[in-house]
mmCIF file of N, CA, C and O in Angstrom:
data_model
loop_
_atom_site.group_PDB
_atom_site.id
_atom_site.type_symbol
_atom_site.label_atom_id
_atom_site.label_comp_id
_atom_site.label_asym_id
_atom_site.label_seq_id
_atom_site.Cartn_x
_atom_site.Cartn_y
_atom_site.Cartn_z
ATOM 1 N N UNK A 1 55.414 133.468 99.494
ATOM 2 C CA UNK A 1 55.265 132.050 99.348
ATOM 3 C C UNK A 1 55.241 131.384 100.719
ATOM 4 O O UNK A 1 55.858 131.709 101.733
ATOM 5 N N UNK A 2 54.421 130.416 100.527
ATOM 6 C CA UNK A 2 54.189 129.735 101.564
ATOM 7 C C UNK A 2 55.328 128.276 101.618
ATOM 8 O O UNK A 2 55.560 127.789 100.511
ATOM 9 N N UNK A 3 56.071 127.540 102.945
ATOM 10 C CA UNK A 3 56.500 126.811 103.505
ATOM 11 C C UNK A 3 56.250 125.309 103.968
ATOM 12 O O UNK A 3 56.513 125.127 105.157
ATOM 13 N N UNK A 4 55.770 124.136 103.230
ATOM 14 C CA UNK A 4 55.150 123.227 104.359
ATOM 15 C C UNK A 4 56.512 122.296 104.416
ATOM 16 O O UNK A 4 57.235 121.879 103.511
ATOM 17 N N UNK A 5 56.552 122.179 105.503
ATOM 18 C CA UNK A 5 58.005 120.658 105.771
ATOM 19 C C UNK A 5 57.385 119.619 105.953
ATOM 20 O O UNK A 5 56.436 119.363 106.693
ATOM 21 N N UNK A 6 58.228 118.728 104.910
ATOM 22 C CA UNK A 6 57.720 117.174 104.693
ATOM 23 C C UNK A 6 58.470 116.333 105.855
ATOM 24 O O UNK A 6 57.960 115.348 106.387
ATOM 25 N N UNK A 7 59.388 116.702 106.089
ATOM 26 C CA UNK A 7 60.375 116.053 106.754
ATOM 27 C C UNK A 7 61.556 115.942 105.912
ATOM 28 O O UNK A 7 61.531 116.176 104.703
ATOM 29 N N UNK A 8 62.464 115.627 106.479
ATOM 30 C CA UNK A 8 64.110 115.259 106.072
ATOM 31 C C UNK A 8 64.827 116.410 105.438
ATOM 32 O O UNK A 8 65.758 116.469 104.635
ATOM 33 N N UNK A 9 64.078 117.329 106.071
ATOM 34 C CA UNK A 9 64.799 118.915 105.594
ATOM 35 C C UNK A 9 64.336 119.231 103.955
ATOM 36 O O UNK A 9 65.155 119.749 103.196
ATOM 37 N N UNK A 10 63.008 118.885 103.505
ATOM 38 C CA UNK A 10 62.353 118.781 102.537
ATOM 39 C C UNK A 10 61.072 119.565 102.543
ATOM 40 O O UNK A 10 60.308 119.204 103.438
ATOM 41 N N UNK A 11 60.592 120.636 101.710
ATOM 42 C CA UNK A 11 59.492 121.233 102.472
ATOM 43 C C UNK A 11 58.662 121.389 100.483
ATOM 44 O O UNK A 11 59.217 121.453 99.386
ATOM 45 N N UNK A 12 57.248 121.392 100.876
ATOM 46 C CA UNK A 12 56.206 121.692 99.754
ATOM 47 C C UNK A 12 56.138 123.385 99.664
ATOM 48 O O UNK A 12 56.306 124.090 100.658
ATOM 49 N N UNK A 13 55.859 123.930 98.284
ATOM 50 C CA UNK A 13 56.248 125.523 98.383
ATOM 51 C C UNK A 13 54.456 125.818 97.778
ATOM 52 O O UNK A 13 53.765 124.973 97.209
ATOM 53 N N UNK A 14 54.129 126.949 98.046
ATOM 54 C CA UNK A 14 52.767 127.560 97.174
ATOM 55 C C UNK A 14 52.849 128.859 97.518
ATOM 56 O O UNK A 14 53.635 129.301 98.355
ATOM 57 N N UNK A 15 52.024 129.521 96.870
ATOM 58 C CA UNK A 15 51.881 130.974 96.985
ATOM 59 C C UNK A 15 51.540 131.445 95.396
ATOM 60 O O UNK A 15 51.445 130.737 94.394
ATOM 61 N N UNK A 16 51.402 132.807 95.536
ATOM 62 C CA UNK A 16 50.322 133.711 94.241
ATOM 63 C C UNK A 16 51.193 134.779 94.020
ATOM 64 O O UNK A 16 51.546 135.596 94.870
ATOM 65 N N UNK A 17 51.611 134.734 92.547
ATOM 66 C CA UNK A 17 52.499 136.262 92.217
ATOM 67 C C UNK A 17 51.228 137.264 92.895
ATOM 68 O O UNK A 17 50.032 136.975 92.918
ATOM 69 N N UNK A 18 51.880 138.531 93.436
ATOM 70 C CA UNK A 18 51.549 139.719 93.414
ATOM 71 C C UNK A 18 50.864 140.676 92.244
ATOM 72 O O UNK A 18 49.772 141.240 92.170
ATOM 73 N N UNK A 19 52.107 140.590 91.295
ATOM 74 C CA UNK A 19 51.955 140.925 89.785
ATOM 75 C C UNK A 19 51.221 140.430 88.797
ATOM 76 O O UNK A 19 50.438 141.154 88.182
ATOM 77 N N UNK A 20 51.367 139.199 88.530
ATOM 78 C CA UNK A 20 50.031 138.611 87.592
ATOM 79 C C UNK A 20 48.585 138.120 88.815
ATOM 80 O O UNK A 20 47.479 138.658 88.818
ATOM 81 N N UNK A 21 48.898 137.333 89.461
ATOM 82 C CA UNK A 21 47.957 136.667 90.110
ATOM 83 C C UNK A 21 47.607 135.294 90.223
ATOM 84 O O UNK A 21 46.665 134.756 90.805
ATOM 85 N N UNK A 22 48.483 134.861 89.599
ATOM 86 C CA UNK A 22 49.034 133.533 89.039
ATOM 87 C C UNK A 22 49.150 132.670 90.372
ATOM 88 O O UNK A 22 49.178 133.336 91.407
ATOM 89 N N UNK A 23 49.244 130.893 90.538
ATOM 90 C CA UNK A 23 49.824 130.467 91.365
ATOM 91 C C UNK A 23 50.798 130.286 91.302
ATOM 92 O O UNK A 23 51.127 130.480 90.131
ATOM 93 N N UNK A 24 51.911 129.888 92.092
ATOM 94 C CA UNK A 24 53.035 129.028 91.888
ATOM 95 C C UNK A 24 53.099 127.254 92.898
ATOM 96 O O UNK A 24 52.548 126.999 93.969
ATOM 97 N N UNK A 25 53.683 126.640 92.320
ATOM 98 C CA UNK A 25 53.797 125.544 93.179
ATOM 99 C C UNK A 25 55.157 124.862 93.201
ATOM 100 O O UNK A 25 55.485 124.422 92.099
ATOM 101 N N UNK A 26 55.869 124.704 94.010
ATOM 102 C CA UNK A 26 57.031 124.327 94.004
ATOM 103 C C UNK A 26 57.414 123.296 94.830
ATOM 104 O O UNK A 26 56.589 122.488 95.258
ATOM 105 N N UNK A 27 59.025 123.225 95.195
ATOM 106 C CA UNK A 27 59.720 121.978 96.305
ATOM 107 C C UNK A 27 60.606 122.879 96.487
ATOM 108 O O UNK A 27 60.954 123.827 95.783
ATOM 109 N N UNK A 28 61.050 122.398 97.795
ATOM 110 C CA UNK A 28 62.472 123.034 98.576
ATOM 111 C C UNK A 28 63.236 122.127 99.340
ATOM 112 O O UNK A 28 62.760 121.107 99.839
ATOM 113 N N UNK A 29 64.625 122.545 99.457
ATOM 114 C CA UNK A 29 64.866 121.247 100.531
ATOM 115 C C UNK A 29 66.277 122.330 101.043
ATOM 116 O O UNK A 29 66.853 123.250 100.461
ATOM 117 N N UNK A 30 66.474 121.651 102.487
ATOM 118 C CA UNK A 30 67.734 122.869 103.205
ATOM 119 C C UNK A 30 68.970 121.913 103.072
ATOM 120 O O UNK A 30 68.664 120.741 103.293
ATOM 121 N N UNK A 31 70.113 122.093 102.807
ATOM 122 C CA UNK A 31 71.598 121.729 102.718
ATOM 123 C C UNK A 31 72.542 122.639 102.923
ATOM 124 O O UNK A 31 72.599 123.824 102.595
ATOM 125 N N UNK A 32 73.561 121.690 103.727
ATOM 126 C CA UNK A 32 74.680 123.548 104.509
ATOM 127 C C UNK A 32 74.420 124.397 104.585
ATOM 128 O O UNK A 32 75.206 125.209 104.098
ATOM 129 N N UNK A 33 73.143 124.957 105.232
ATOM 130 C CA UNK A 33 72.891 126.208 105.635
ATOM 131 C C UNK A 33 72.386 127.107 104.837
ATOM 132 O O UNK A 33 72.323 128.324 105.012
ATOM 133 N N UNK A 34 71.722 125.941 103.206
ATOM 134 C CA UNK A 34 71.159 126.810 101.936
ATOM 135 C C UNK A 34 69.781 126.728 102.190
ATOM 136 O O UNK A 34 69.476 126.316 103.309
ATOM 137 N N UNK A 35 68.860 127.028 101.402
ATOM 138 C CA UNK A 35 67.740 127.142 101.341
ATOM 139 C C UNK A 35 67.741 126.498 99.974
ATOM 140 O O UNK A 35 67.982 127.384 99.154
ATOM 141 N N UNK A 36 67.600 125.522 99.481
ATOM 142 C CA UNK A 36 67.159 125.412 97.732
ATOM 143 C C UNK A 36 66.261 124.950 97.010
ATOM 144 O O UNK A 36 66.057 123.777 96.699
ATOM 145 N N UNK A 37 65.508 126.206 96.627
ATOM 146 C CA UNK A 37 64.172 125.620 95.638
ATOM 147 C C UNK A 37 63.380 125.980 94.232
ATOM 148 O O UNK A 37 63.677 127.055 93.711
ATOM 149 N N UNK A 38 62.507 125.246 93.660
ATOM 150 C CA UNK A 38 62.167 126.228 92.440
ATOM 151 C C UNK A 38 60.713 125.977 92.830
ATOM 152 O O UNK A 38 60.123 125.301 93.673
ATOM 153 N N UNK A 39 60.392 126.834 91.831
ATOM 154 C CA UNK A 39 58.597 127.154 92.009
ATOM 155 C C UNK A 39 58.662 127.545 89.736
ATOM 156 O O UNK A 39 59.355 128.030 88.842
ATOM 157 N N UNK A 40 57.139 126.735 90.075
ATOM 158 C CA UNK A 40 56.694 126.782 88.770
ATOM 159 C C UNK A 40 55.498 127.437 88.759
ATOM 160 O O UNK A 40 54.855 127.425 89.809
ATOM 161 N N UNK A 41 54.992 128.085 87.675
ATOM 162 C CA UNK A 41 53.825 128.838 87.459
ATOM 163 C C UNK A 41 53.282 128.242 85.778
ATOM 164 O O UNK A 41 54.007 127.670 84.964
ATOM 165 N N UNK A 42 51.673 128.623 85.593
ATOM 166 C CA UNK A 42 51.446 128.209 84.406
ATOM 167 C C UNK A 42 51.396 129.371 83.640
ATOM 168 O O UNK A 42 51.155 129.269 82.437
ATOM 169 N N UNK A 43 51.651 130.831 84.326
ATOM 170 C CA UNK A 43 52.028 132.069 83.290
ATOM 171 C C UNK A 43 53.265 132.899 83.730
ATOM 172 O O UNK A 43 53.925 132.461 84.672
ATOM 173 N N UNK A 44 53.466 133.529 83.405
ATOM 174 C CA UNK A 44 55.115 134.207 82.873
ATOM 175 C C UNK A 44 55.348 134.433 85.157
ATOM 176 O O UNK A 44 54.494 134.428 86.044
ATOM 177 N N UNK A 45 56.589 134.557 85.200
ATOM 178 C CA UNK A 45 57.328 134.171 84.059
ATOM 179 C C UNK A 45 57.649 132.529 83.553
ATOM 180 O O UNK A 45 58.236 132.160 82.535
ATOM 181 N N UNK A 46 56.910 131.528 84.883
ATOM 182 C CA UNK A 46 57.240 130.252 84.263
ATOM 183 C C UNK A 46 57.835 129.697 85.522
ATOM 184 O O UNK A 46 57.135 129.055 86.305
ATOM 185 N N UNK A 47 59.221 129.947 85.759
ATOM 186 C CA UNK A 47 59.988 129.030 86.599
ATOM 187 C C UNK A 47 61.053 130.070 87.369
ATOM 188 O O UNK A 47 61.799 130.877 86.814
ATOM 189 N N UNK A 48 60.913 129.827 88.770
ATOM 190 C CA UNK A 48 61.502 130.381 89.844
ATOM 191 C C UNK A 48 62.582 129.461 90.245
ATOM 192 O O UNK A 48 62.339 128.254 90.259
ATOM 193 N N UNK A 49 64.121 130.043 90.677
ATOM 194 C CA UNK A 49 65.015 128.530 91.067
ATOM 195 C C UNK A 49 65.560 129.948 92.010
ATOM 196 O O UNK A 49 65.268 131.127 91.811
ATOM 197 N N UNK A 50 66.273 129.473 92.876
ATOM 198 C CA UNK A 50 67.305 129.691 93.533
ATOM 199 C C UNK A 50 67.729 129.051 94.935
ATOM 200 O O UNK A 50 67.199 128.001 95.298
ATOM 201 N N UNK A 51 68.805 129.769 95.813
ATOM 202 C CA UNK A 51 68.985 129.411 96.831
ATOM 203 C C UNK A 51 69.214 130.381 97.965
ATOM 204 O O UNK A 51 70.173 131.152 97.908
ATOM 205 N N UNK A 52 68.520 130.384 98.824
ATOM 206 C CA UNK A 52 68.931 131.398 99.814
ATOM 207 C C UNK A 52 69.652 131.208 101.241
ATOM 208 O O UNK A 52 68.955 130.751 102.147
ATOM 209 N N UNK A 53 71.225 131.579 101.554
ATOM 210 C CA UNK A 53 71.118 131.540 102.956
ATOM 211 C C UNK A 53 70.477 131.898 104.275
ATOM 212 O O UNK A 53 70.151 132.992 104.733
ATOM 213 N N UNK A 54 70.368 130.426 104.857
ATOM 214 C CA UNK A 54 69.415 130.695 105.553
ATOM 215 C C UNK A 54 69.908 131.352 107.131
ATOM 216 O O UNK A 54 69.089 131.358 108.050
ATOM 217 N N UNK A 55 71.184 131.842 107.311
ATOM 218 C CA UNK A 55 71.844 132.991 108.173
ATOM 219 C C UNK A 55 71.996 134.112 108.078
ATOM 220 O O UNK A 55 72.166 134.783 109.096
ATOM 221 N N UNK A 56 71.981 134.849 106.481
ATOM 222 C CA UNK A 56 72.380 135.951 105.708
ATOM 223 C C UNK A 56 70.435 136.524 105.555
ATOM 224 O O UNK A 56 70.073 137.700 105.581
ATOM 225 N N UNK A 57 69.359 135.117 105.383
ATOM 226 C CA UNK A 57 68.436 135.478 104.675
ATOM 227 C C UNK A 57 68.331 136.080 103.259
ATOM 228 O O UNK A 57 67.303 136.453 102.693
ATOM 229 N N UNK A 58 69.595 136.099 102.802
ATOM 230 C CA UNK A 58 69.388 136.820 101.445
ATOM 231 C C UNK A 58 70.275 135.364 100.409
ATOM 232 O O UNK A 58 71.127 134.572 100.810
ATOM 233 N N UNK A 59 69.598 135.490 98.936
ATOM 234 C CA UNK A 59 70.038 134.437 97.987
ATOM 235 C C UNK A 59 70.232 135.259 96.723
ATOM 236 O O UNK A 59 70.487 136.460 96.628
ATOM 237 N N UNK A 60 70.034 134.244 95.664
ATOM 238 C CA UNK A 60 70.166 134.940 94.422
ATOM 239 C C UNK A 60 69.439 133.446 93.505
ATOM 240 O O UNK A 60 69.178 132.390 94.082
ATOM 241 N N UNK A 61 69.236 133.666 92.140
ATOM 242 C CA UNK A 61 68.383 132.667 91.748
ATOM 243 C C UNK A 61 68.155 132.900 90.564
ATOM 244 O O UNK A 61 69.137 133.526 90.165
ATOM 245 N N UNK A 62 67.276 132.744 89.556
ATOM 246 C CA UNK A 62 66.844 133.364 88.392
ATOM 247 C C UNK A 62 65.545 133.013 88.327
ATOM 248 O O UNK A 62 64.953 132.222 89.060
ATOM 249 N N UNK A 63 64.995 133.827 87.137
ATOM 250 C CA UNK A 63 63.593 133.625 86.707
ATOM 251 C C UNK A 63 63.357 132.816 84.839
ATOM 252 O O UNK A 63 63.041 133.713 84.057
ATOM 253 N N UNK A 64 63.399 132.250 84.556
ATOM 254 C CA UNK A 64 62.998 131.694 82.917
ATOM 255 C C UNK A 64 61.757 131.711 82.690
ATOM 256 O O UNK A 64 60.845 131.115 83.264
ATOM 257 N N UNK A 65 61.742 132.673 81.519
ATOM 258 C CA UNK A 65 60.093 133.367 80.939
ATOM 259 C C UNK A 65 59.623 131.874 80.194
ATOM 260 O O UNK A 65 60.593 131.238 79.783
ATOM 261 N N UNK A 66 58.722 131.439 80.038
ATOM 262 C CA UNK A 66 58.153 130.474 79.548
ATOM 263 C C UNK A 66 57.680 130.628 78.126
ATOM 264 O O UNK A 66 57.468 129.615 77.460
ATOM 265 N N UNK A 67 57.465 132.074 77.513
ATOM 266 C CA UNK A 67 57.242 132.283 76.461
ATOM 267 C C UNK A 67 58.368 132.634 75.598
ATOM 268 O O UNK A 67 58.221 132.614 74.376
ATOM 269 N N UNK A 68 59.304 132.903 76.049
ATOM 270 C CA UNK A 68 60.423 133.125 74.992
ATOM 271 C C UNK A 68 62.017 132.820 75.825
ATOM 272 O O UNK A 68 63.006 133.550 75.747
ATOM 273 N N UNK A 69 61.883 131.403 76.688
ATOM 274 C CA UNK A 69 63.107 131.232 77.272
ATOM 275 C C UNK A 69 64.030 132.447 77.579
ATOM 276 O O UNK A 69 65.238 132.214 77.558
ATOM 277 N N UNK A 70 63.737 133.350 77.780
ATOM 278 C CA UNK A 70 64.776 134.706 78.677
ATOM 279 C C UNK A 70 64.948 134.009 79.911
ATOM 280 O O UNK A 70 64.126 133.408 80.603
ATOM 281 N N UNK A 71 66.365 134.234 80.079
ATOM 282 C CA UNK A 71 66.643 134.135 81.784
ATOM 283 C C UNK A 71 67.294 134.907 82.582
ATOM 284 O O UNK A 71 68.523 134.945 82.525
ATOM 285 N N UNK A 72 66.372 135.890 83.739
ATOM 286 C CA UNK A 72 67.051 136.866 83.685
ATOM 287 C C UNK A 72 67.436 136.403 85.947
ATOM 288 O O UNK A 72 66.780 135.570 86.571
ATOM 289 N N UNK A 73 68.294 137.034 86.398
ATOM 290 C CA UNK A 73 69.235 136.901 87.344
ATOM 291 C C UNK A 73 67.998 137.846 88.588
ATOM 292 O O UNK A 73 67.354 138.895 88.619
ATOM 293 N N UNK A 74 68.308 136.392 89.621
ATOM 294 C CA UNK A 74 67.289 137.603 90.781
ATOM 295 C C UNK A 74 68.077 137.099 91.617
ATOM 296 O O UNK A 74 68.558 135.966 91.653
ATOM 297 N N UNK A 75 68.275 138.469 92.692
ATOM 298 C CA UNK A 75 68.431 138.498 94.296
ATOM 299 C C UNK A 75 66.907 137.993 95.136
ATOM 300 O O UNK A 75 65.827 138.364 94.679
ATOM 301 N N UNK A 76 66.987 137.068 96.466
ATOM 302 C CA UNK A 76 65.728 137.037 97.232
ATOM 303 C C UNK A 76 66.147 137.175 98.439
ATOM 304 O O UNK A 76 67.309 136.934 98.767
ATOM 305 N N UNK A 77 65.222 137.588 99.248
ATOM 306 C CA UNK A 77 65.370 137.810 100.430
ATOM 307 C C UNK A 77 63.985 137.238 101.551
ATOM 308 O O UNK A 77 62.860 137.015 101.104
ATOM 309 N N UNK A 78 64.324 137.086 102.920
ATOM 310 C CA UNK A 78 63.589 136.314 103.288
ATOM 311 C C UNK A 78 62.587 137.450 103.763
ATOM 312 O O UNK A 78 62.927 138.575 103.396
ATOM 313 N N UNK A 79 61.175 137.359 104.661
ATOM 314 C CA UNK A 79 60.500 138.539 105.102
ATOM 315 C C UNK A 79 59.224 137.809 105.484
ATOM 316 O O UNK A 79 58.455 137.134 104.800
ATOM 317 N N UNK A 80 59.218 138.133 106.757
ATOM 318 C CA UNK A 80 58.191 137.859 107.748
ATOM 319 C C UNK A 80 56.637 138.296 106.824
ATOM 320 O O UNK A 80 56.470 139.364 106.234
ATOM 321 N N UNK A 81 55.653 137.185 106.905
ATOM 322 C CA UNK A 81 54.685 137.756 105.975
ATOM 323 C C UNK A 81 53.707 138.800 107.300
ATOM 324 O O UNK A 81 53.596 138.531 108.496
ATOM 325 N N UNK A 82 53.043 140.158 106.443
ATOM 326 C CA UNK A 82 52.178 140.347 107.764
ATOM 327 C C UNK A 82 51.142 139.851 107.946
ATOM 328 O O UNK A 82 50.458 139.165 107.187
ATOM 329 N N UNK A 83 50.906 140.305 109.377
ATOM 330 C CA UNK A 83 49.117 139.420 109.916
ATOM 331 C C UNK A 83 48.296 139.494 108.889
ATOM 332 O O UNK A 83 48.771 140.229 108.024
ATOM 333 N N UNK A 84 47.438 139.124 108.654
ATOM 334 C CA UNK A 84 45.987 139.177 108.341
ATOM 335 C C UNK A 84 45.338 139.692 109.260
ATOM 336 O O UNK A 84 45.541 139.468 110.453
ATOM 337 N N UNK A 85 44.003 140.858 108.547
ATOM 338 C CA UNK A 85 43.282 141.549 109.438
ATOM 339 C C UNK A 85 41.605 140.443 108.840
ATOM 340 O O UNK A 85 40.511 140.650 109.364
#
């Protein structure tokens, strides 16, 4: 996922599951040293939330399936995207 900062420690989110191919589009915003944001998609699983420290680089968060409300528990971690050739 991609990063844009609006200002006031507020940033616009986008990016494409891997797995389906889907977009996502989200909001983020940083507080005490969190990272906190969700991202929505229009196919499964639906809705991305969590928060990640942004010293540790690692968070935790969940995913809610859109077709049958499951909510299941995710770890995230941060990771340099690579170049483009």
């Amino acid at each position: 996922f991609f990063a844009l900062p609006t200002g006031g420690d507020q940033l616009v989110l986008t990016g494409q599951s891997l797995t389906f191919g889907d977009s996502f589009s989200g909001s983020g915003y940083v507080s005490g040293g969190q990272f906190v944001f969700t991202l929505a998609s229009g196919l499964l699983p639906g809705l991305l939330e969590g928060a990640i420290n942004l010293s540790t680089q690692q968070g935790a968060g969940s995913a809610t399936f859109a077709d049958n409300g499951e909510i299941v528990t995710l770890t995230y971690s941060i990771v340099a995207c690579p170049p483009t050739q």
